[in-house]
CSV table of C-alpha atoms in Angstrom, one decimal:
chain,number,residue,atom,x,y,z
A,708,UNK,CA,106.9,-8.5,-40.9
A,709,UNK,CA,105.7,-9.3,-37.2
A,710,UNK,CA,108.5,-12.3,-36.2
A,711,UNK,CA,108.3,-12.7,-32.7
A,712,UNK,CA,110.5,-14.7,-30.2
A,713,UNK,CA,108.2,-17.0,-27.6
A,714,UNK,CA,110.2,-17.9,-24.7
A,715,UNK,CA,113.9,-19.6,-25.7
A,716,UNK,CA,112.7,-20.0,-29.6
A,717,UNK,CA,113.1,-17.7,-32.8
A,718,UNK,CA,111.3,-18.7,-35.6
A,719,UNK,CA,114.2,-20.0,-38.1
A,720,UNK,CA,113.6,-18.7,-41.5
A,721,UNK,CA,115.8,-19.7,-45.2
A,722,UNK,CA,117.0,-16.4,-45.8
A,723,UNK,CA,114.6,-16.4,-49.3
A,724,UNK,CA,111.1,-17.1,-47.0
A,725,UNK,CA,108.9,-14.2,-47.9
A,726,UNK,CA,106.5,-13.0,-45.2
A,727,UNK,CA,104.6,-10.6,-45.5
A,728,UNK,CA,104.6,-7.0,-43.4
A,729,UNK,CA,101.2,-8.0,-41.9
A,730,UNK,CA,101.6,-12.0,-41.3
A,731,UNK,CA,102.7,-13.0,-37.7
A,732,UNK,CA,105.6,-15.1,-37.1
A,733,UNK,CA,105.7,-16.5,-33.2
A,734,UNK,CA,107.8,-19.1,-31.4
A,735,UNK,CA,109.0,-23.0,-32.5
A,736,UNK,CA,108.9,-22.6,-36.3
A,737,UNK,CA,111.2,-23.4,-39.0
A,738,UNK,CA,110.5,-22.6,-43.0
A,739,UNK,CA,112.1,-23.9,-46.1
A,740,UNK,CA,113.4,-22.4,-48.4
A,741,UNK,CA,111.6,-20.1,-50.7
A,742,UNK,CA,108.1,-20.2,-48.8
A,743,UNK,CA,105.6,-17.4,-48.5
A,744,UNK,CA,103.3,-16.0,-46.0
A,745,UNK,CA,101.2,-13.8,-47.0
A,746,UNK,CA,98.6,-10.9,-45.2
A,747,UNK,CA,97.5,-11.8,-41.9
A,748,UNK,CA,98.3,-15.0,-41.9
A,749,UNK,CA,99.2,-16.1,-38.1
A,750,UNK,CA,102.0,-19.1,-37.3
A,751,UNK,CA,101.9,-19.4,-33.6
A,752,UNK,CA,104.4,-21.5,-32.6
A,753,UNK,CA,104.3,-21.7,-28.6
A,754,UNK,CA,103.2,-24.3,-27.1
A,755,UNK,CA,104.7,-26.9,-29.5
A,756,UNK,CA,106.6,-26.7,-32.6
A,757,UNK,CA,105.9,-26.2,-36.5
A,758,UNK,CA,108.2,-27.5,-39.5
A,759,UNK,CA,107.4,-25.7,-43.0
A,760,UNK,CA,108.8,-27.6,-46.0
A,761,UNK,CA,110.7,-25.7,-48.9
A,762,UNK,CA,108.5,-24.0,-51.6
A,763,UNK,CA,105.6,-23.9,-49.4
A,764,UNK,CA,103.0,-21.0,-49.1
A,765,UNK,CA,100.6,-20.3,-46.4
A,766,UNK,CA,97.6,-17.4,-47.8
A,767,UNK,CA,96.0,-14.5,-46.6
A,768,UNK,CA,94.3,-14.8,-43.4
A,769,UNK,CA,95.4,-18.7,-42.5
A,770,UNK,CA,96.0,-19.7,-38.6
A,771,UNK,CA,98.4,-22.3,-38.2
A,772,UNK,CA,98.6,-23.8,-34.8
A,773,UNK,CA,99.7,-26.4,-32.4
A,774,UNK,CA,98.4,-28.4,-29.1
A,775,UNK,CA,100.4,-28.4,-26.0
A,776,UNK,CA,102.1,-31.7,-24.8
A,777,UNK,CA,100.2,-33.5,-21.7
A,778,UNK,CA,99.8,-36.5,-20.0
A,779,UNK,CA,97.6,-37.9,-22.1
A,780,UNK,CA,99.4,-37.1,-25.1
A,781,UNK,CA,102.9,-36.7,-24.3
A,782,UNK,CA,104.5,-35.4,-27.8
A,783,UNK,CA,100.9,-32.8,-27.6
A,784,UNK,CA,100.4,-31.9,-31.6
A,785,UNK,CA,102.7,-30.2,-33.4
A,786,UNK,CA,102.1,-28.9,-37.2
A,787,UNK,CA,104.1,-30.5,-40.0
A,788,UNK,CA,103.7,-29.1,-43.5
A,789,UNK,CA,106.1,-30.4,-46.4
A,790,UNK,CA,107.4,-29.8,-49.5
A,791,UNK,CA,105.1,-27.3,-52.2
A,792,UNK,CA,102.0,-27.0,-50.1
A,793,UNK,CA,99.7,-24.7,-50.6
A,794,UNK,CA,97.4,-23.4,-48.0
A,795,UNK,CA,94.7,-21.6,-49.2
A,796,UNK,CA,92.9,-17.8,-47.8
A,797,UNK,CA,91.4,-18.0,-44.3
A,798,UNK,CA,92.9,-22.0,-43.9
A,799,UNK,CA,92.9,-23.5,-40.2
A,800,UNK,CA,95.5,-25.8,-39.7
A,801,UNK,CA,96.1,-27.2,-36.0
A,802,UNK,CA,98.7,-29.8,-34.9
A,803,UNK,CA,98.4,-32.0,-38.0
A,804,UNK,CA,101.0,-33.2,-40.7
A,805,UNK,CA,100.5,-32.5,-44.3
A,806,UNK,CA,102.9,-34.3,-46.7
A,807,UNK,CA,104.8,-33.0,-50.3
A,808,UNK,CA,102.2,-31.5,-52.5
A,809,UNK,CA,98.9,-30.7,-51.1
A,810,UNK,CA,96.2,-28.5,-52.0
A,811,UNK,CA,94.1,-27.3,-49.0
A,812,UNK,CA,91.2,-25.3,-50.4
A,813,UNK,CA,89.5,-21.9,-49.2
A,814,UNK,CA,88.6,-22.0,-45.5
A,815,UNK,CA,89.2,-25.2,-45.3
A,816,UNK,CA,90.0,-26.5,-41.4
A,817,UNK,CA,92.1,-29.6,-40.4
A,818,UNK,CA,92.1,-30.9,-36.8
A,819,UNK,CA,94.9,-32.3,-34.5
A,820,UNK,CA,96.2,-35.6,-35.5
A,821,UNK,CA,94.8,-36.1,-38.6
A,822,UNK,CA,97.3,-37.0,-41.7
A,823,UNK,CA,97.2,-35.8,-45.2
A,824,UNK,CA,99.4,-37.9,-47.1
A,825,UNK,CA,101.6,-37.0,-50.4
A,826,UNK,CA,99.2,-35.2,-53.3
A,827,UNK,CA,95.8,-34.5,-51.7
A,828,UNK,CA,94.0,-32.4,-52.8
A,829,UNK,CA,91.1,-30.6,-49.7
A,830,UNK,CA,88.5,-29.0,-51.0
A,831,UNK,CA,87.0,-25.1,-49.7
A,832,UNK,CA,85.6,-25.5,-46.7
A,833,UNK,CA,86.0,-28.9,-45.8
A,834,UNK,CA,86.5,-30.4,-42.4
A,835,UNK,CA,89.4,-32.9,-41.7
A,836,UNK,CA,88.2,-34.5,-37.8
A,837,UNK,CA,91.2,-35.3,-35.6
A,838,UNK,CA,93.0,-38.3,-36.6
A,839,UNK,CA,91.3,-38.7,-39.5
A,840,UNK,CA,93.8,-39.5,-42.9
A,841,UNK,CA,93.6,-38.8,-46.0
A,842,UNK,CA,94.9,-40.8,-48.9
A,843,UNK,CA,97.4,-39.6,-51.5
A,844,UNK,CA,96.5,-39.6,-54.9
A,845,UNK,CA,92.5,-38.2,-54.1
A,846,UNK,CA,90.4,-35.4,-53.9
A,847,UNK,CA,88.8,-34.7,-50.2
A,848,UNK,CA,85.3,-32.5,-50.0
A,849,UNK,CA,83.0,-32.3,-47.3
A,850,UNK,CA,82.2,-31.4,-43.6
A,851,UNK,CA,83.5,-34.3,-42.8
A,852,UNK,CA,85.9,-34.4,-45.5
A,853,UNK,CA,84.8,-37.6,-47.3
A,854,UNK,CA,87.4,-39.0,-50.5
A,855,UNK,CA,85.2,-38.2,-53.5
A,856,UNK,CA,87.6,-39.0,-56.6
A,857,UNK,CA,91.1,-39.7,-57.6
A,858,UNK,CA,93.5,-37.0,-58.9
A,859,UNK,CA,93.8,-36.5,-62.5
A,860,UNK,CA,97.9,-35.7,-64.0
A,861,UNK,CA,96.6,-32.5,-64.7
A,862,UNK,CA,95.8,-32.1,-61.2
A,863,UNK,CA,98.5,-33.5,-59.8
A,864,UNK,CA,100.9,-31.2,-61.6
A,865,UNK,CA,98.6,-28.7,-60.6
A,866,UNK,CA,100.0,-28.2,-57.4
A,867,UNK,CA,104.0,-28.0,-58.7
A,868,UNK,CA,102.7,-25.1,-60.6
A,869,UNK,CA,100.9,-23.6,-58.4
A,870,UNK,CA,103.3,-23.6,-55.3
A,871,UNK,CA,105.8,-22.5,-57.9
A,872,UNK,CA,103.7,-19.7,-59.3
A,873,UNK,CA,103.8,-18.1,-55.1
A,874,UNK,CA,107.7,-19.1,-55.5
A,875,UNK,CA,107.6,-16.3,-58.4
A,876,UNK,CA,105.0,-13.9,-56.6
A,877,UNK,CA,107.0,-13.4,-53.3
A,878,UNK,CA,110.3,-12.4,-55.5
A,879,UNK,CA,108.1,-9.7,-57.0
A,880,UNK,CA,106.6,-8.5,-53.4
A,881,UNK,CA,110.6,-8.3,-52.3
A,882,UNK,CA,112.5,-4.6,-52.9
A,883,UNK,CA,115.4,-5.0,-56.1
A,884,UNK,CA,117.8,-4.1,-53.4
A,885,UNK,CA,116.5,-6.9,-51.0
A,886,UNK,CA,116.5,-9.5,-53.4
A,887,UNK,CA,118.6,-12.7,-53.1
């Protein structure tokens, strides 16, 4: 695995966090326990600072990113992702805040700013516009993403499973004599 140091900060890992040999690892970041990163994946950390939530998992080929602070914004953008998120292949995340269990399809690309609250659920390939916020409990599709339906219970616990399920994957990806 690539975990780089950026200036005076090491990413700060739970000793279970699974990343993969190819994913990169830079800078300001913390991960909860028992998240995943998977191949080529990029966390770049450097110019502000990004907080991953326990049971999280960010796929193959995501960039997850972060705006400097400035004048006119002072606290610049830094990326916030909670409790069992899943970030789907080839996701762009960049100095926004995703809440507990959230679904962010395929290719999907959320801007600085914007907000996804607790259960969304972000369809492939949408488009989340800075600032923009999206409410829990609904499904998001579109360039822009517009809210298209509410969330079933079967989708809801959906996302448990499924950032569970990546729990279960990285312990088989990690050598018997590794293991924790």
């Amino acid at each position: 695995m690539n975990i780089e140091d950026f200036l005076h900060h090491t990413p700060q890992l739970a000793p279970d966090v699974y990343v993969h040999p190819t994913a990169t690892v830079i800078g300001n970041v913390v991960m909860g326990e028992q998240s995943s990163v998977w191949p080529r994946a990029v966390i770049r950390g450097d110019v502000n600072h990004i907080r991953i939530g326990a049971r999280s998992n960010i796929q193959d080929g995501s960039i997850l990113h972060v705006s400097h602070r400035s004048t006119r914004r002072p606290e610049g953008a830094p990326l916030i992702i909670g409790d069992d998120v899943s970030i789907g292949h080839g996701v762009i995340l960049h100095g926004c805040t995703l809440h507990n269990a959230c679904l962010i399809g395929m290719g999907a690309l959320v801007m600085d700013h914007a907000i996804l609250q607790p259960n969304v659920l972000l369809g492939a390939g949408s488009l989340v516009p800075e600032g923009q916020v999206l409410e829990s409990g609904w499904l998001y599709l579109g360039r822009p993403a517009k809210r298209v339906r509410p969330l079933t219970p079967e989708e809801l616990a959906y996302f448990t499973y499924l950032s569970q399920g990546y729990v279960e994957l990285a312990r088989q990806y990690v050598p018997a004599n590794d293991k924790t």
